[in-house]
Coordinates of C-alpha atoms and ligand atoms in Angstrom, one line a residue:
M1 CA 200.1 -29.4 -168.8
E2 CA 197.4 -28.2 -171.1
K3 CA 195.3 -31.4 -171.1
L4 CA 195.1 -31.4 -167.3
K5 CA 194.0 -27.8 -167.2
D6 CA 191.1 -28.8 -169.5
V7 CA 190.2 -31.7 -167.3
I8 CA 190.2 -29.5 -164.2
S9 CA 187.8 -27.0 -165.9
Y10 CA 185.6 -29.9 -167.0
A11 CA 185.4 -31.2 -163.4
Q12 CA 184.7 -27.7 -162.1
E13 CA 181.8 -27.2 -164.6
N14 CA 180.3 -30.6 -164.0
L15 CA 180.5 -30.7 -160.2
A16 CA 179.2 -27.1 -159.8
Q17 CA 175.7 -28.3 -158.8
E18 CA 176.9 -31.1 -156.5
S19 CA 175.7 -30.8 -152.9
T20 CA 176.2 -34.2 -151.3
G21 CA 179.9 -33.9 -150.5
H22 CA 181.2 -34.9 -153.9
D23 CA 181.7 -31.3 -155.1
F24 CA 184.7 -29.8 -157.0
E25 CA 186.5 -29.0 -153.7
H26 CA 186.4 -32.7 -152.9
A27 CA 187.9 -33.6 -156.3
K28 CA 190.6 -30.9 -155.9
R29 CA 191.6 -32.2 -152.4
T30 CA 191.6 -35.8 -153.7
A31 CA 194.1 -34.7 -156.4
G32 CA 196.2 -32.9 -153.7
L33 CA 196.3 -36.0 -151.6
A34 CA 197.2 -38.2 -154.5
E35 CA 200.1 -35.9 -155.2
K36 CA 201.2 -36.2 -151.6
I37 CA 201.0 -40.0 -151.6
I38 CA 203.2 -40.1 -154.8
K39 CA 205.8 -37.9 -153.1
K40 CA 205.8 -39.6 -149.7
D41 CA 205.8 -43.1 -151.0
Q42 CA 208.2 -42.1 -153.8
L43 CA 206.1 -43.7 -156.5
A44 CA 207.0 -43.7 -160.2
V45 CA 203.7 -43.3 -162.0
N46 CA 202.0 -41.6 -164.9
N47 CA 201.1 -38.3 -163.2
F48 CA 198.5 -37.3 -165.8
I49 CA 196.5 -40.5 -165.3
V50 CA 196.6 -40.0 -161.5
M51 CA 195.6 -36.3 -161.6
A52 CA 192.9 -36.7 -164.3
S53 CA 191.4 -39.7 -162.5
A54 CA 191.4 -37.8 -159.2
Y55 CA 189.5 -34.9 -160.7
L56 CA 187.1 -37.1 -162.6
H57 CA 186.6 -39.9 -160.2
D58 CA 183.0 -39.1 -159.1
M59 CA 181.8 -37.9 -162.4
I60 CA 180.1 -41.1 -163.7
D61 CA 178.9 -42.3 -160.3
D62 CA 175.2 -42.9 -159.7
K63 CA 175.5 -40.8 -156.6
V64 CA 176.4 -37.7 -158.6
T65 CA 174.4 -38.3 -161.8
D66 CA 171.0 -39.9 -162.6
E67 CA 172.4 -41.1 -165.9
P68 CA 175.9 -42.7 -165.3
E69 CA 176.1 -44.2 -168.8
K70 CA 175.3 -40.9 -170.5
A71 CA 177.8 -39.1 -168.2
Q72 CA 180.5 -41.7 -169.2
R73 CA 179.8 -41.2 -173.0
T74 CA 180.1 -37.4 -172.5
L75 CA 183.3 -37.8 -170.6
V76 CA 184.9 -40.1 -173.2
H77 CA 183.9 -37.6 -175.9
F78 CA 185.5 -34.8 -174.0
L79 CA 188.7 -36.7 -173.4
Q80 CA 188.9 -37.5 -177.1
E81 CA 188.4 -33.8 -177.9
I82 CA 191.3 -32.7 -175.7
N83 CA 193.5 -35.3 -177.5
C84 CA 193.8 -38.0 -174.9
S85 CA 195.0 -41.2 -176.4
F86 CA 193.0 -44.4 -176.4
V87 CA 195.3 -45.9 -173.8
E88 CA 195.0 -42.8 -171.5
I89 CA 191.2 -42.9 -171.8
E90 CA 191.0 -46.6 -171.0
A91 CA 193.3 -46.2 -168.0
I92 CA 191.2 -43.3 -166.6
L93 CA 187.9 -45.2 -167.1
E94 CA 189.2 -48.3 -165.5
I95 CA 190.2 -46.4 -162.5
I96 CA 187.0 -44.3 -162.0
Q97 CA 184.8 -47.4 -162.6
N98 CA 186.5 -49.5 -160.0
L99 CA 187.8 -47.3 -157.2
S100 CA 184.7 -46.8 -155.1
F101 CA 184.1 -48.5 -151.7
S102 CA 181.0 -50.1 -153.0
A103 CA 182.7 -51.3 -156.2
E104 CA 185.5 -52.9 -154.2
M105 CA 183.2 -54.4 -151.5
F106 CA 180.4 -55.7 -153.6
A107 CA 180.9 -55.6 -157.3
K108 CA 184.0 -57.7 -157.9
A109 CA 185.9 -54.6 -159.0
K110 CA 188.9 -55.1 -161.3
S111 CA 192.2 -54.8 -159.4
L112 CA 193.4 -51.3 -159.9
S113 CA 196.6 -50.0 -161.5
L114 CA 199.1 -48.3 -159.2
E115 CA 197.7 -45.0 -160.4
G116 CA 194.2 -46.2 -159.4
K117 CA 195.4 -47.4 -156.0
I118 CA 196.8 -44.0 -155.3
V119 CA 193.6 -42.2 -156.2
Q120 CA 191.6 -44.8 -154.2
D121 CA 193.6 -44.0 -151.1
A122 CA 193.3 -40.3 -151.6
D123 CA 189.5 -40.6 -152.0
R124 CA 189.4 -42.8 -148.8
L125 CA 191.3 -40.2 -146.9
E126 CA 188.7 -37.7 -147.9
A127 CA 186.1 -39.8 -146.0
L128 CA 188.1 -39.6 -142.7
G129 CA 189.2 -36.8 -140.4
A130 CA 187.5 -33.4 -140.1
V131 CA 186.6 -33.4 -143.8
G132 CA 185.2 -36.9 -143.6
I133 CA 182.9 -36.0 -140.6
L134 CA 181.6 -32.9 -142.5
R135 CA 181.1 -34.9 -145.7
A136 CA 179.2 -37.6 -143.9
A137 CA 177.0 -34.9 -142.3
Y138 CA 176.4 -33.4 -145.8
F139 CA 175.6 -36.7 -147.3
S140 CA 173.3 -37.6 -144.4
G141 CA 171.5 -34.3 -144.7
A142 CA 171.1 -34.6 -148.5
H143 CA 169.7 -38.2 -148.1
G144 CA 167.4 -37.5 -145.2
Q145 CA 169.3 -39.6 -142.7
A146 CA 169.2 -38.9 -139.0
I147 CA 172.4 -37.8 -137.3
Y148 CA 172.1 -40.4 -134.5
D149 CA 169.6 -42.9 -133.4
E150 CA 170.6 -45.1 -130.4
N151 CA 168.0 -47.7 -131.3
K152 CA 169.4 -48.3 -134.7
A153 CA 172.0 -51.1 -134.8
V154 CA 175.2 -50.8 -136.8
Q155 CA 174.9 -52.7 -140.1
H156 CA 177.2 -55.1 -141.8
F157 CA 176.9 -54.8 -145.5
H158 CA 176.5 -57.8 -147.8
S159 CA 175.5 -56.0 -151.0
K160 CA 175.4 -52.6 -152.6
E161 CA 171.7 -52.4 -151.8
D162 CA 172.5 -52.8 -148.1
Y163 CA 175.1 -50.1 -148.4
R164 CA 172.8 -47.7 -150.1
R165 CA 170.0 -48.3 -147.5
P166 CA 169.6 -45.3 -145.2
S167 CA 171.7 -45.4 -142.1
T168 CA 172.6 -42.7 -139.6
M169 CA 175.5 -40.5 -139.8
I170 CA 177.0 -41.9 -136.6
N171 CA 176.4 -45.5 -137.7
H172 CA 178.1 -44.7 -141.0
M173 CA 181.3 -44.1 -139.1
Y174 CA 181.4 -47.7 -137.9
E175 CA 179.8 -49.2 -141.0
K176 CA 182.4 -47.7 -143.4
L177 CA 184.8 -45.1 -142.2
F178 CA 186.6 -47.1 -139.5
L179 CA 187.2 -49.9 -142.1
L180 CA 189.1 -47.7 -144.4
P181 CA 192.6 -47.5 -142.9
E182 CA 192.9 -51.3 -143.1
M183 CA 191.9 -51.2 -146.7
M184 CA 194.6 -48.7 -147.8
N185 CA 197.1 -49.6 -150.5
T186 CA 199.9 -47.2 -149.8
Y187 CA 202.1 -46.5 -146.7
Y188 CA 201.2 -42.8 -146.5
G189 CA 197.5 -43.7 -147.1
K190 CA 197.5 -46.1 -144.2
K191 CA 199.5 -43.8 -141.8
E192 CA 197.4 -40.7 -142.6
G193 CA 194.2 -42.8 -142.6
N194 CA 194.9 -44.0 -139.0
R195 CA 195.7 -40.4 -137.9
R196 CA 192.4 -39.2 -139.4
K197 CA 190.5 -42.2 -137.9
A198 CA 191.8 -41.3 -134.4
F199 CA 190.4 -37.8 -134.9
V200 CA 187.0 -39.3 -135.8
E201 CA 187.2 -41.5 -132.6
D202 CA 187.9 -38.4 -130.5
F203 CA 185.0 -36.7 -132.1
L204 CA 182.7 -39.6 -131.3
E205 CA 183.9 -39.6 -127.7
E206 CA 182.9 -36.0 -127.3
F207 CA 179.7 -36.5 -129.2
Y208 CA 178.6 -39.3 -126.8
K209 CA 179.6 -37.2 -123.8
E210 CA 177.4 -34.4 -125.0
C211 CA 174.5 -36.7 -125.7
Ligands
LIG1 P1 182.2 -44.6 -152.6 O1 182.2 -43.5 -153.7 O2 183.7 -45.0 -152.2 O3 181.3 -45.8 -152.8 P2 180.5 -43.0 -151.1 O4 180.2 -42.2 -152.3 O5 179.5 -43.9 -150.6 O6 181.8 -43.9 -151.3 O7 181.0 -42.0 -150.0 C1 181.3 -40.7 -150.4 C2 181.1 -39.8 -149.2 O8 179.8 -39.9 -148.7 C3 182.0 -40.3 -148.1 O9 182.6 -39.2 -147.4 C4 181.1 -41.1 -147.2 O10 181.5 -41.2 -145.9 C5 179.8 -40.4 -147.4 N1 178.7 -41.3 -147.2 C6 178.4 -42.4 -148.0 N2 177.3 -43.1 -147.5 C7 176.9 -42.4 -146.4 C8 175.9 -42.7 -145.4 N3 175.1 -43.7 -145.5 N4 175.9 -41.8 -144.4 C9 176.7 -40.8 -144.3 N5 177.7 -40.5 -145.2 C10 177.8 -41.3 -146.2
LIG2 NI1 185.2 -39.2 -154.1

């Protein structure tokens, strides 16, 4: 599909400078996981919307860009240029504006379309397992967080500001990652999420042993 090829190139160009764990490889794996969810759960969906949203999901986020509104305007312009319809553009925007953990927890996110729920689960799987541990380490390094501080208590978040406050990489696992399997929308997402969570728990057991 020509349009999807253009979307993939756009994501590749725009995420080239990204170094906090939201790089193009993350977008690509998210798209692969979304495909897997569709297959395993046998879901009938608009594949272009799922794939485009997976590749573009971090593009207008304040974690990746200093100017989210400008990034959104540029993205809409690009989607128009490759001949996406108004309906397609609206569907993609609604997904990428509402799928994040922080949007769902604190910002009264709109309920997602089935396409959006799939991308959301795929993105959440990316925060768990071996990949999830490495991404948390990358994020922590990029934001000057410690790996571990036994005197720092695990937080319970009540607002986006709480969530964005520096934590430690190890605390982040309890503060966010372990909550994810419960929050999954799809069967495969939940099953694979629990498998990846168990891997993170094993990792932590070894980590504490070594400490
Ligand atoms: P969302 O986009 O769903 O709001 P984030 O952007 O906060 O989620 O998370 C994206 C990635 O960065 C995930 O792998 C997540 O675990 C990691 N991350 C986010 N916040 C932290 C943190 N405080 N410490 C370590 N890793 C983090
Ligand atoms: Ni993401």
